[in-house]
Coordinates of C-alpha atoms and ligand atoms in Angstrom, one line a residue:
X8 CA 27.8 27.4 -8.6
X9 CA 24.8 29.7 -8.7
X10 CA 22.2 27.8 -6.9
X11 CA 19.1 29.9 -7.3
X12 CA 17.9 31.5 -10.5
X13 CA 14.4 32.8 -10.6
X14 CA 12.8 32.5 -14.0
X15 CA 9.2 33.2 -15.0
X16 CA 7.1 30.0 -15.4
X17 CA 4.4 29.6 -17.9
X18 CA 1.1 29.3 -16.2
X19 CA -0.5 26.1 -17.5
X20 CA -2.1 24.5 -14.5
X21 CA -3.4 21.0 -15.0
X22 CA -5.4 18.9 -12.6
X23 CA -3.5 15.8 -11.6
X24 CA -5.7 12.8 -12.4
X25 CA -6.1 9.3 -11.1
X26 CA -2.4 8.9 -10.7
X27 CA -0.4 12.1 -11.1
X28 CA -0.2 14.4 -14.1
X29 CA -0.1 12.6 -17.5
X30 CA 0.3 14.4 -20.8
X31 CA 1.8 14.0 -24.2
X32 CA 5.6 13.9 -24.0
X33 CA 5.9 17.0 -26.2
X34 CA 3.6 18.9 -23.7
X35 CA 6.0 18.0 -20.9
X36 CA 8.9 19.2 -23.0
X37 CA 7.5 22.7 -23.6
X38 CA 9.7 25.2 -21.8
X39 CA 8.6 25.6 -18.2
X40 CA 5.9 23.0 -18.2
X41 CA 7.6 20.3 -16.2
X42 CA 9.3 23.0 -14.1
X43 CA 5.9 24.6 -13.3
X44 CA 4.5 21.3 -12.1
X45 CA 7.5 20.4 -10.0
X46 CA 7.7 23.9 -8.4
X47 CA 3.9 23.7 -7.7
X48 CA 4.4 20.4 -6.0
X49 CA 7.2 21.8 -3.8
X50 CA 5.0 24.8 -3.0
X51 CA 2.0 22.6 -2.2
X52 CA 4.0 20.6 0.4
X53 CA 5.3 23.8 2.1
X54 CA 8.6 24.0 0.3
X55 CA 11.5 21.7 -0.2
X56 CA 13.9 23.3 2.3
X57 CA 16.0 20.7 4.2
X58 CA 13.7 17.9 2.8
X59 CA 14.7 14.6 1.3
X60 CA 13.1 13.0 -1.7
X61 CA 13.3 9.9 -3.9
X62 CA 13.4 10.3 -7.7
X63 CA 13.3 7.7 -10.4
X64 CA 11.4 6.7 -13.5
X65 CA 10.4 3.9 -15.8
X66 CA 13.1 4.7 -18.4
X67 CA 10.7 6.1 -21.0
X68 CA 11.7 8.8 -23.5
X69 CA 12.4 12.1 -21.6
X70 CA 12.9 10.3 -18.3
X71 CA 16.6 11.2 -18.0
X72 CA 16.2 14.8 -19.0
X73 CA 13.2 15.3 -16.6
X74 CA 15.2 13.8 -13.7
X75 CA 18.1 16.2 -14.3
X76 CA 15.6 19.1 -14.1
X77 CA 14.0 17.8 -10.9
X78 CA 17.4 17.4 -9.3
X79 CA 18.4 20.9 -10.2
X80 CA 15.1 22.3 -8.9
X81 CA 15.3 20.3 -5.7
X82 CA 18.8 21.7 -5.1
X83 CA 17.6 25.3 -5.8
X84 CA 14.7 24.8 -3.5
X85 CA 17.0 23.9 -0.6
X86 CA 16.4 20.1 -0.5
X87 CA 19.0 18.3 1.7
X88 CA 19.2 15.0 -0.1
X89 CA 17.7 13.2 -3.1
X90 CA 17.9 9.4 -3.5
X91 CA 18.0 8.5 -7.2
X92 CA 17.9 5.1 -9.0
X93 CA 21.1 4.4 -10.9
X94 CA 20.7 5.6 -14.6
X95 CA 17.4 7.3 -13.5
X96 CA 15.6 3.9 -13.1
X97 CA 13.1 3.0 -10.4
X98 CA 10.0 1.0 -10.6
X99 CA 6.9 2.6 -8.9
X100 CA 6.8 0.0 -6.1
X101 CA 10.6 0.2 -5.6
X102 CA 10.3 4.0 -5.3
X103 CA 7.5 3.6 -2.8
X104 CA 9.7 1.3 -0.8
X105 CA 12.7 3.7 -0.8
X106 CA 10.5 6.5 0.4
X107 CA 9.4 4.4 3.4
X108 CA 12.8 2.8 4.0
X109 CA 14.6 6.1 4.2
X110 CA 11.8 8.1 5.8
X111 CA 12.0 10.7 3.0
X112 CA 9.5 13.5 2.6
X113 CA 8.1 11.9 -0.5
X114 CA 9.3 11.2 -4.0
X115 CA 8.8 11.9 -7.7
X116 CA 8.1 8.9 -10.0
X117 CA 8.4 9.7 -13.7
X118 CA 6.1 7.5 -15.7
X119 CA 2.9 7.4 -17.7
X120 CA 2.5 3.8 -16.3
X121 CA 1.1 1.5 -19.0
X122 CA 0.8 4.2 -21.7
X123 CA 3.2 4.0 -24.6
X124 CA 6.5 6.0 -24.5
X125 CA 8.3 8.2 -27.0
X126 CA 8.4 11.8 -28.2
X127 CA 4.9 11.4 -29.7
X128 CA 3.5 9.3 -26.9
X129 CA 3.0 9.8 -23.2
X130 CA 4.9 11.1 -20.2
X131 CA 3.9 11.6 -16.6
X132 CA 4.9 12.7 -13.1
X133 CA 3.6 11.3 -9.9
X134 CA 4.3 12.7 -6.5
X135 CA 4.2 10.2 -3.7
X136 CA 3.9 11.4 -0.1
X137 CA 6.0 10.4 2.9
X138 CA 4.0 7.2 3.4
X139 CA 5.2 6.1 0.0
X140 CA 1.7 6.3 -1.5
X141 CA 0.3 8.5 -4.3
X142 CA -0.6 12.0 -3.2
X143 CA -4.0 11.9 -1.6
X144 CA -6.8 14.1 -3.0
X145 CA -6.2 16.9 -0.5
X146 CA -2.6 17.2 -1.7
X147 CA -3.4 16.9 -5.4
X148 CA -5.9 19.8 -5.0
X149 CA -3.2 21.9 -3.4
X150 CA -0.8 21.0 -6.2
X151 CA -3.4 22.0 -8.7
X152 CA -4.1 25.3 -6.9
X153 CA -0.4 26.0 -6.8
X154 CA -0.1 25.6 -10.6
X155 CA -2.7 28.3 -11.1
X156 CA -0.9 30.9 -8.9
X157 CA 2.7 30.1 -9.5
X158 CA 4.8 32.9 -11.1
X159 CA 8.3 31.6 -10.8
X160 CA 10.3 28.5 -10.2
X161 CA 13.8 27.9 -8.9
X162 CA 16.4 25.9 -10.7
X163 CA 20.2 25.5 -10.1
X164 CA 22.4 26.5 -13.0
X165 CA 24.6 23.4 -13.2
X166 CA 25.6 20.8 -15.6
X167 CA 23.9 17.4 -15.7
X168 CA 24.7 15.0 -13.0
X169 CA 26.3 11.6 -13.9
X170 CA 23.8 9.1 -12.5
X171 CA 25.6 6.0 -13.8
X172 CA 27.8 5.4 -10.8
X173 CA 26.6 4.3 -7.4
X174 CA 27.4 6.5 -4.4
X175 CA 27.1 10.1 -3.3
X176 CA 27.6 13.2 -5.4
X177 CA 26.9 16.8 -4.5
X178 CA 24.8 19.3 -6.4
X179 CA 25.3 22.6 -4.7
X180 CA 24.4 22.1 -1.0
X181 CA 22.4 19.1 -1.8
X182 CA 23.6 15.5 -1.8
X183 CA 22.5 13.1 -4.5
X184 CA 22.6 9.4 -3.4
X185 CA 22.6 7.1 -6.4
X186 CA 21.3 3.6 -5.5
X187 CA 20.9 0.3 -7.2
X188 CA 17.3 0.3 -8.3
X189 CA 16.8 -3.4 -7.5
X190 CA 18.8 -4.1 -4.3
X191 CA 16.5 -2.9 -1.5
X192 CA 13.4 -4.0 -3.3
X193 CA 14.8 -7.5 -3.7
X194 CA 15.7 -7.5 0.0
X195 CA 12.1 -6.6 0.9
X196 CA 10.7 -9.4 -1.3
X197 CA 13.0 -11.9 0.5
X198 CA 11.4 -11.0 3.8
X199 CA 7.9 -11.6 2.4
X200 CA 8.1 -14.8 0.5
X201 CA 9.6 -18.3 0.9
X202 CA 12.4 -17.9 -1.6
X203 CA 13.7 -21.5 -0.8
X204 CA 10.3 -23.0 -1.7
X205 CA 10.1 -21.0 -4.9
X206 CA 13.7 -22.0 -5.8
X207 CA 12.7 -25.6 -5.2
X208 CA 9.7 -25.2 -7.4
X209 CA 11.9 -24.0 -10.3
X210 CA 14.4 -26.8 -9.5
X211 CA 11.6 -29.3 -9.8
X212 CA 11.1 -28.3 -13.5
X213 CA 8.3 -25.7 -13.1
X214 CA 8.4 -23.4 -16.1
X215 CA 7.5 -19.8 -16.5
X216 CA 7.6 -16.8 -18.9
X217 CA 7.8 -13.3 -17.5
X218 CA 7.2 -10.6 -20.1
X219 CA 8.8 -7.4 -19.0
X220 CA 7.4 -5.6 -22.1
X221 CA 10.7 -3.7 -22.6
X222 CA 9.8 -1.8 -19.5
X223 CA 11.1 -1.2 -16.0
X224 CA 10.6 -4.6 -14.5
X225 CA 13.2 -6.2 -16.8
X226 CA 16.1 -5.7 -14.4
X227 CA 14.0 -6.5 -11.3
X228 CA 12.6 -9.7 -12.8
X229 CA 15.9 -10.9 -14.2
X230 CA 17.7 -10.4 -10.8
X231 CA 14.9 -11.9 -8.7
X232 CA 13.5 -14.7 -10.9
X233 CA 16.6 -15.8 -12.8
X234 CA 19.6 -14.8 -10.6
X235 CA 18.1 -15.4 -7.2
X236 CA 15.3 -17.9 -7.6
X237 CA 17.2 -19.8 -10.3
X238 CA 14.5 -19.9 -12.9
X239 CA 16.1 -21.0 -16.2
X240 CA 17.7 -18.1 -18.1
X241 CA 15.3 -16.9 -20.8
X242 CA 12.4 -17.0 -18.3
X243 CA 12.3 -13.2 -18.5
X244 CA 11.7 -11.9 -22.0
X245 CA 11.8 -8.3 -23.3
X246 CA 13.9 -7.6 -20.2
X247 CA 15.8 -4.5 -21.3
X248 CA 14.0 -1.2 -20.6
X249 CA 13.7 0.8 -23.8
X250 CA 12.7 4.5 -24.2
X251 CA 9.8 3.5 -26.5
X252 CA 9.1 0.1 -24.9
X253 CA 10.0 -1.4 -28.3
X254 CA 7.1 0.6 -29.8
X255 CA 4.8 -1.5 -27.6
X256 CA 2.0 -0.6 -25.3
X257 CA 3.4 -1.8 -21.9
X258 CA 0.1 -2.7 -20.5
X259 CA -0.1 -6.3 -19.2
X260 CA -3.5 -7.5 -20.4
X261 CA -4.6 -10.0 -23.1
X262 CA -4.7 -7.3 -25.7
X263 CA -1.3 -5.7 -25.3
X264 CA 0.6 -8.8 -24.0
X265 CA -0.7 -10.8 -26.9
X266 CA 2.4 -12.8 -27.6
X267 CA 2.4 -14.0 -24.0
X268 CA -1.3 -14.9 -24.3
X269 CA -0.7 -16.8 -27.5
X270 CA 2.0 -18.8 -25.9
X271 CA -0.1 -19.6 -22.9
X272 CA -3.0 -20.8 -25.0
X273 CA -0.7 -23.0 -27.1
X274 CA 0.6 -26.5 -26.4
X275 CA 4.0 -25.0 -25.7
X276 CA 2.7 -23.1 -22.7
X277 CA 4.8 -23.0 -19.6
X278 CA 3.2 -23.5 -16.2
X279 CA 2.9 -19.8 -15.5
X280 CA 2.8 -16.7 -17.7
X281 CA 3.2 -13.2 -16.1
X282 CA 3.8 -9.7 -17.3
X283 CA 4.1 -6.2 -15.8
X284 CA 3.6 -2.7 -17.1
X285 CA 5.7 0.4 -17.9
X286 CA 6.5 1.3 -14.3
X287 CA 6.2 -2.1 -12.7
X288 CA 3.0 -1.7 -10.6
X289 CA 0.6 -3.7 -12.7
X290 CA 0.6 -7.5 -13.3
X291 CA -1.0 -10.1 -15.5
X292 CA -1.2 -13.8 -14.5
X293 CA -2.0 -16.5 -17.0
X294 CA -2.1 -20.2 -16.4
X295 CA -1.7 -22.8 -19.1
X296 CA -4.8 -22.2 -21.2
X297 CA -6.4 -19.9 -18.6
X298 CA -6.2 -16.1 -18.2
X299 CA -6.8 -15.1 -14.6
X300 CA -8.8 -11.8 -14.4
X301 CA -7.3 -9.3 -12.0
X302 CA -10.4 -9.3 -9.9
X303 CA -10.2 -13.1 -9.6
X304 CA -6.4 -12.9 -8.9
X305 CA -7.1 -10.5 -6.0
X306 CA -9.6 -12.8 -4.5
X307 CA -7.4 -15.9 -5.0
X308 CA -4.3 -14.2 -3.5
X309 CA -6.3 -13.0 -0.5
X310 CA -7.8 -16.5 0.0
X311 CA -4.3 -18.1 -0.1
X312 CA -2.1 -15.4 1.3
X313 CA -1.6 -17.3 4.6
X314 CA 0.6 -19.7 2.6
X315 CA 3.3 -17.0 2.3
X316 CA 5.5 -16.1 5.3
X317 CA 4.4 -12.4 5.1
X318 CA 0.8 -13.3 5.8
X319 CA 1.2 -16.5 7.9
X320 CA -1.0 -15.0 10.6
X321 CA -3.7 -14.1 8.2
X322 CA -4.8 -10.8 6.7
X323 CA -6.7 -8.0 8.4
X324 CA -9.0 -7.0 5.5
X325 CA -9.3 -6.6 1.8
X326 CA -9.9 -3.5 -0.2
X327 CA -10.9 -3.2 -3.8
X328 CA -11.8 -0.3 -6.1
X329 CA -15.5 0.1 -6.8
X330 CA -15.4 -1.2 -10.4
X331 CA -13.4 -4.3 -9.4
X332 CA -15.6 -7.4 -9.2
X333 CA -17.0 -8.5 -5.9
X334 CA -15.0 -11.8 -5.9
X335 CA -12.8 -10.5 -3.1
X336 CA -15.8 -9.5 -1.0
X337 CA -16.8 -13.2 -1.0
X338 CA -13.4 -14.2 0.3
X339 CA -13.5 -11.5 3.0
X340 CA -16.9 -12.7 4.1
X341 CA -15.8 -16.4 4.3
X342 CA -12.6 -15.4 6.2
X343 CA -14.7 -13.2 8.5
X344 CA -12.6 -10.1 7.8
X345 CA -13.5 -6.5 6.7
X346 CA -13.8 -5.6 3.1
X347 CA -13.8 -2.1 1.6
X348 CA -15.0 -0.6 -1.7
X349 CA -13.0 2.5 -2.6
X350 CA -12.9 4.8 -5.6
X351 CA -10.6 4.0 -8.5
X352 CA -6.9 4.8 -7.9
X353 CA -4.4 3.4 -5.5
X354 CA -4.3 6.5 -3.4
X355 CA -7.6 5.5 -1.7
X356 CA -6.0 2.4 -0.2
X357 CA -3.3 4.4 1.6
X358 CA -5.3 5.3 4.7
X359 CA -6.7 1.8 5.1
X360 CA -3.3 0.3 4.9
X361 CA -1.7 2.9 7.2
X362 CA -4.5 2.2 9.7
X363 CA -4.0 -1.5 9.5
X364 CA -7.6 -2.1 8.4
X365 CA -6.6 -3.9 5.3
X366 CA -3.6 -6.0 4.2
X367 CA -4.3 -6.7 0.6
X368 CA -5.8 -4.4 -2.1
X369 CA -6.6 -4.6 -5.7
X370 CA -8.1 -3.1 -8.8
X371 CA -9.6 -4.6 -11.9
X372 CA -7.0 -2.8 -13.9
X373 CA -4.3 -5.3 -13.1
X374 CA -3.2 -3.8 -9.9
X375 CA -2.6 -5.9 -6.8
X376 CA -0.6 -5.1 -3.7
X377 CA -0.3 -5.2 0.0
X378 CA 1.0 -3.3 3.1
X379 CA 4.7 -3.8 2.2
X380 CA 4.6 -0.6 0.1
X381 CA 1.9 2.0 -0.7
X382 CA 1.6 1.3 -4.4
X383 CA 0.4 -1.7 -6.3
X384 CA 3.2 -4.0 -7.1
X385 CA 3.5 -6.2 -10.2
X386 CA 6.4 -8.4 -9.3
X387 CA 5.1 -8.8 -5.7
X388 CA 1.8 -10.3 -7.1
X389 CA 3.9 -12.7 -9.3
X390 CA 6.0 -13.7 -6.4
X391 CA 2.9 -14.3 -4.2
X392 CA 1.5 -16.5 -6.9
X393 CA 4.8 -18.4 -7.2
X394 CA 4.8 -18.9 -3.4
X395 CA 1.2 -20.2 -3.5
X396 CA 2.0 -22.5 -6.4
X397 CA 5.1 -23.8 -4.6
X398 CA 3.1 -24.7 -1.5
X399 CA -0.1 -26.0 -3.2
X400 CA 1.7 -27.9 -6.0
X401 CA -1.3 -27.6 -8.2
X402 CA -1.7 -25.9 -11.6
X403 CA -2.9 -22.3 -11.9
X404 CA -6.1 -23.6 -13.6
X405 CA -6.8 -26.0 -10.8
X406 CA -6.3 -23.3 -8.2
X407 CA -8.7 -21.0 -10.1
X408 CA -11.4 -23.5 -10.7
X409 CA -11.3 -24.8 -7.1
X410 CA -11.6 -21.2 -6.0
X411 CA -14.8 -20.7 -8.1
X412 CA -16.3 -23.8 -6.6
X413 CA -15.5 -22.8 -3.1
X414 CA -16.5 -19.1 -3.3
X415 CA -18.6 -18.7 -6.4
X416 CA -17.6 -17.0 -9.6
X417 CA -17.9 -13.4 -10.8
X418 CA -17.8 -13.1 -14.6
X419 CA -16.2 -9.8 -15.4
X420 CA -15.1 -7.6 -18.3
X421 CA -14.2 -4.0 -18.9
X422 CA -15.0 -2.2 -22.2
X423 CA -13.1 1.0 -23.0
X424 CA -14.3 3.5 -25.5
X425 CA -11.3 5.7 -26.2
X426 CA -10.8 9.2 -27.6
X427 CA -14.5 10.1 -27.4
X428 CA -15.1 13.9 -27.8
X429 CA -15.3 15.1 -24.2
X430 CA -18.6 16.9 -24.7
X431 CA -20.2 13.7 -26.0
X432 CA -18.8 11.6 -23.2
X433 CA -19.9 14.1 -20.6
X434 CA -23.4 14.4 -22.1
X435 CA -23.8 10.6 -21.9
X436 CA -22.7 10.5 -18.3
X437 CA -24.9 13.4 -17.4
X438 CA -27.9 11.7 -19.0
X439 CA -27.4 8.5 -17.1
X440 CA -26.9 10.5 -13.9
X441 CA -30.2 12.2 -14.4
X442 CA -31.9 8.9 -14.8
X443 CA -30.4 7.1 -11.8
X444 CA -33.2 7.8 -9.3
X445 CA -35.9 6.4 -11.6
X446 CA -34.0 3.3 -12.7
X447 CA -34.9 1.0 -9.8
X448 CA -37.6 -1.4 -10.8
X449 CA -37.2 -0.9 -14.5
X450 CA -36.5 -3.8 -16.7
X451 CA -33.8 -3.7 -19.4
X452 CA -32.7 -6.7 -21.6
X453 CA -34.7 -9.0 -19.3
X454 CA -32.9 -7.8 -16.1
X455 CA -34.6 -5.8 -13.4
X456 CA -32.7 -2.8 -11.9
X457 CA -32.3 -3.3 -8.1
X458 CA -30.5 -0.1 -7.4
X459 CA -28.6 2.7 -9.1
X460 CA -26.5 5.4 -7.7
X461 CA -23.4 7.6 -8.1
X462 CA -20.6 6.2 -6.0
X463 CA -19.1 8.5 -3.4
X464 CA -16.7 7.4 -0.7
X465 CA -16.4 8.5 2.8
X466 CA -12.9 7.6 4.0
X467 CA -13.4 5.6 7.2
X468 CA -10.0 6.7 8.5
X469 CA -9.9 10.5 7.9
X470 CA -13.5 11.2 7.1
X471 CA -12.8 12.8 3.8
X472 CA -15.5 12.6 1.1
X473 CA -14.8 11.8 -2.5
X474 CA -17.8 12.3 -4.8
X475 CA -18.6 11.5 -8.4
X476 CA -16.7 8.3 -8.5
X477 CA -18.7 6.4 -11.1
X478 CA -22.3 5.4 -11.8
X479 CA -23.3 2.0 -10.7
X480 CA -26.4 0.0 -11.7
X481 CA -27.1 -3.3 -9.9
X482 CA -29.6 -5.8 -11.4
X483 CA -31.4 -8.7 -10.0
X484 CA -29.6 -12.0 -10.4
X485 CA -26.2 -10.7 -9.5
X486 CA -25.4 -8.5 -12.5
X487 CA -23.8 -5.1 -12.3
X488 CA -22.8 -2.3 -14.8
X489 CA -20.6 0.6 -13.9
X490 CA -19.8 3.7 -16.0
X491 CA -17.0 6.1 -15.4
X492 CA -14.7 8.4 -17.2
X493 CA -11.0 7.7 -17.2
X494 CA -8.7 10.0 -15.2
X495 CA -5.5 8.9 -17.0
X496 CA -6.2 9.4 -20.7
X497 CA -4.2 12.0 -22.6
X498 CA -6.5 12.5 -25.6
X499 CA -10.3 13.1 -25.6
X500 CA -12.3 11.2 -23.0
X501 CA -12.2 7.5 -22.3
X502 CA -15.5 5.9 -21.2
X503 CA -15.1 2.8 -19.2
X504 CA -18.0 0.3 -18.9
X505 CA -17.5 -2.4 -16.3
X506 CA -19.7 -5.5 -16.5
X507 CA -20.1 -8.2 -13.9
X508 CA -22.3 -11.3 -13.4
X509 CA -22.0 -13.2 -10.2
X510 CA -22.9 -16.9 -10.0
X511 CA -22.8 -19.3 -7.1
X512 CA -20.6 -22.4 -6.8
X513 CA -18.5 -21.7 -9.9
X514 CA -21.4 -21.9 -12.3
X515 CA -20.6 -23.4 -15.7
X516 CA -16.9 -22.9 -15.9
X517 CA -17.0 -23.6 -19.6
X518 CA -19.2 -20.6 -20.3
X519 CA -17.6 -17.9 -22.2
X520 CA -17.3 -14.6 -20.2
X521 CA -18.7 -12.4 -22.9
X522 CA -21.6 -14.8 -23.3
X523 CA -22.3 -14.7 -19.5
X524 CA -22.3 -10.8 -19.7
X525 CA -24.4 -10.3 -22.8
X526 CA -27.6 -9.4 -21.0
X527 CA -26.0 -6.9 -18.7
X528 CA -24.1 -5.4 -21.7
X529 CA -27.4 -5.0 -23.5
X530 CA -29.0 -3.4 -20.5
X531 CA -26.1 -1.0 -20.0
X532 CA -26.2 0.1 -23.7
X533 CA -30.0 0.6 -23.5
X534 CA -29.8 2.7 -20.3
X535 CA -26.9 4.8 -21.4
X536 CA -28.2 5.3 -25.0
X537 CA -24.6 5.1 -26.0
X538 CA -25.3 4.8 -29.7
X539 CA -27.2 8.1 -29.6
X540 CA -24.6 10.0 -27.5
X541 CA -21.3 8.8 -29.0
X542 CA -22.4 7.2 -32.2
X543 CA -20.9 3.7 -31.5
X544 CA -21.2 0.8 -29.2
X545 CA -18.1 -1.1 -30.1
X546 CA -15.3 -0.7 -27.6
X547 CA -11.7 -0.1 -28.6
X548 CA -10.4 -2.4 -25.9
X549 CA -12.1 -5.2 -24.1
X550 CA -10.3 -6.8 -21.2
Ligands
LIG623 C1 -6.7 3.6 -14.6 C2 -7.3 2.4 -13.9 C3 -7.2 2.6 -12.4 C4 -5.7 2.8 -12.0 C5 -5.1 3.9 -12.8 C6 -3.7 4.1 -12.6 O1 -7.3 4.8 -14.2 O2 -8.6 2.2 -14.3 O3 -7.7 1.4 -11.8 O4 -5.6 3.1 -10.7 O5 -5.3 3.7 -14.2 O6 -2.9 2.9 -13.0 P1 -8.5 5.5 -15.1 O7 -7.9 5.7 -16.5 O8 -9.6 4.4 -15.2 O9 -8.9 6.7 -14.4
LIG624 ZN1 1.7 1.4 -13.8

């Protein structure tokens, strides 16, 4: 076999965003595009010679073809071994675990997360470093630089590798190890949670629906929830990963997981509703008649973590992304542990986790996780909820309302304005930025601005500085508005507006969230002059 063929790559450098490089599938399918990015990644990490990697994806359209390309490129670049999920499947948290378990030099995860899949939808590639976490900013900058200077890539001239049978198979000098995607992840979960208690919970008649949204968590949830924890069969729905996710939008939130929401709000609702996204790192938690916001879920999991074996000695600290509500800060304060506010994107939690400063992390965008891997982990969050429910023997709604009474409540909502012409979105952000220093003391919609700034983060572990991470405006009375531009969109710009209103002692639990947020919304629209800049004030998605 001819292992090394040098071809000329097209030069189409793209900056990896919040989580890797995400583009329309057809862009990734252009000759040389994927190859260029993979070679640039190898170049950025100092080559692949004698290295080992993990490769897998969420099963979306082009996943299998892309994995064949990566395998051939790894072989041609001198890699020693690649661990691949059987049939090219690996959830993001399972890939993170395999990187750590096997001490590999990193791994490629093929996914555009919660974005739809298909030839006319989205595709993506993430590179995770040897700690199992998303490439940190200093590495993504190197990757970007490499895409602008690259003039060739290396790829083995070989037929496709059969990835359907477990075991080892050679590709030139390289060994491919095909592993069961679920096995070691499940073994890890068994070390963290009280599986006997959860099994007893199901045996007692506790009911649940887990919506895998035709995405990667189907096989994981079926094996763990139904086959191991003995939840009744049929607990997992939409459990077969499909290339187009059944034409759905595999994003576990009340908008895209509507059928689950409808069930949970009906009188047929099971005790717990849960869902995960395309690549298995996000989660949604719904009780009977009550949706748990991701910010609340983070706070509640942190406050109750000690009920699970993994955290029986307590947690070291809690980190949340800046736009996430301050609900978890209140928990940290009561527990007397550290809390951190990081920029959006899981990669910023890595150093804090590696240094043992935090144990549990979360984002408002349905991401929750802990120190067992270096990614957010959808099924992990569901299992921790189950473990807590098994111990407390209360309903989800009772646990949530008790939490609000004990810690106070943070009403929270995110408004997304999608596919905004980039120049308009940038002009609006620039205009708010220019006003920031004068905002303090001003009154808008009856709220007084207490402080306004552009968030930048000084990593307390490695001292690196990340600037321009979102505009935050705090108002008197516990309200806050945050503006930032999405780093994961594939078309135009997406403006995210995050709204929060903190109240003490649970406040009026009957009050509707949007009602509690109407003043801060009005103030944010006034300050941003959104109507003038983008010609609309109605979001596409409100979560
Ligand atoms: C979005 C979320 C962010 C998350 C990222 C990857 O990024 O807001 O919290 O880490 O997806 O799942 P954004 O599009 O806002 O840059
Ligand atoms: Zn995801």
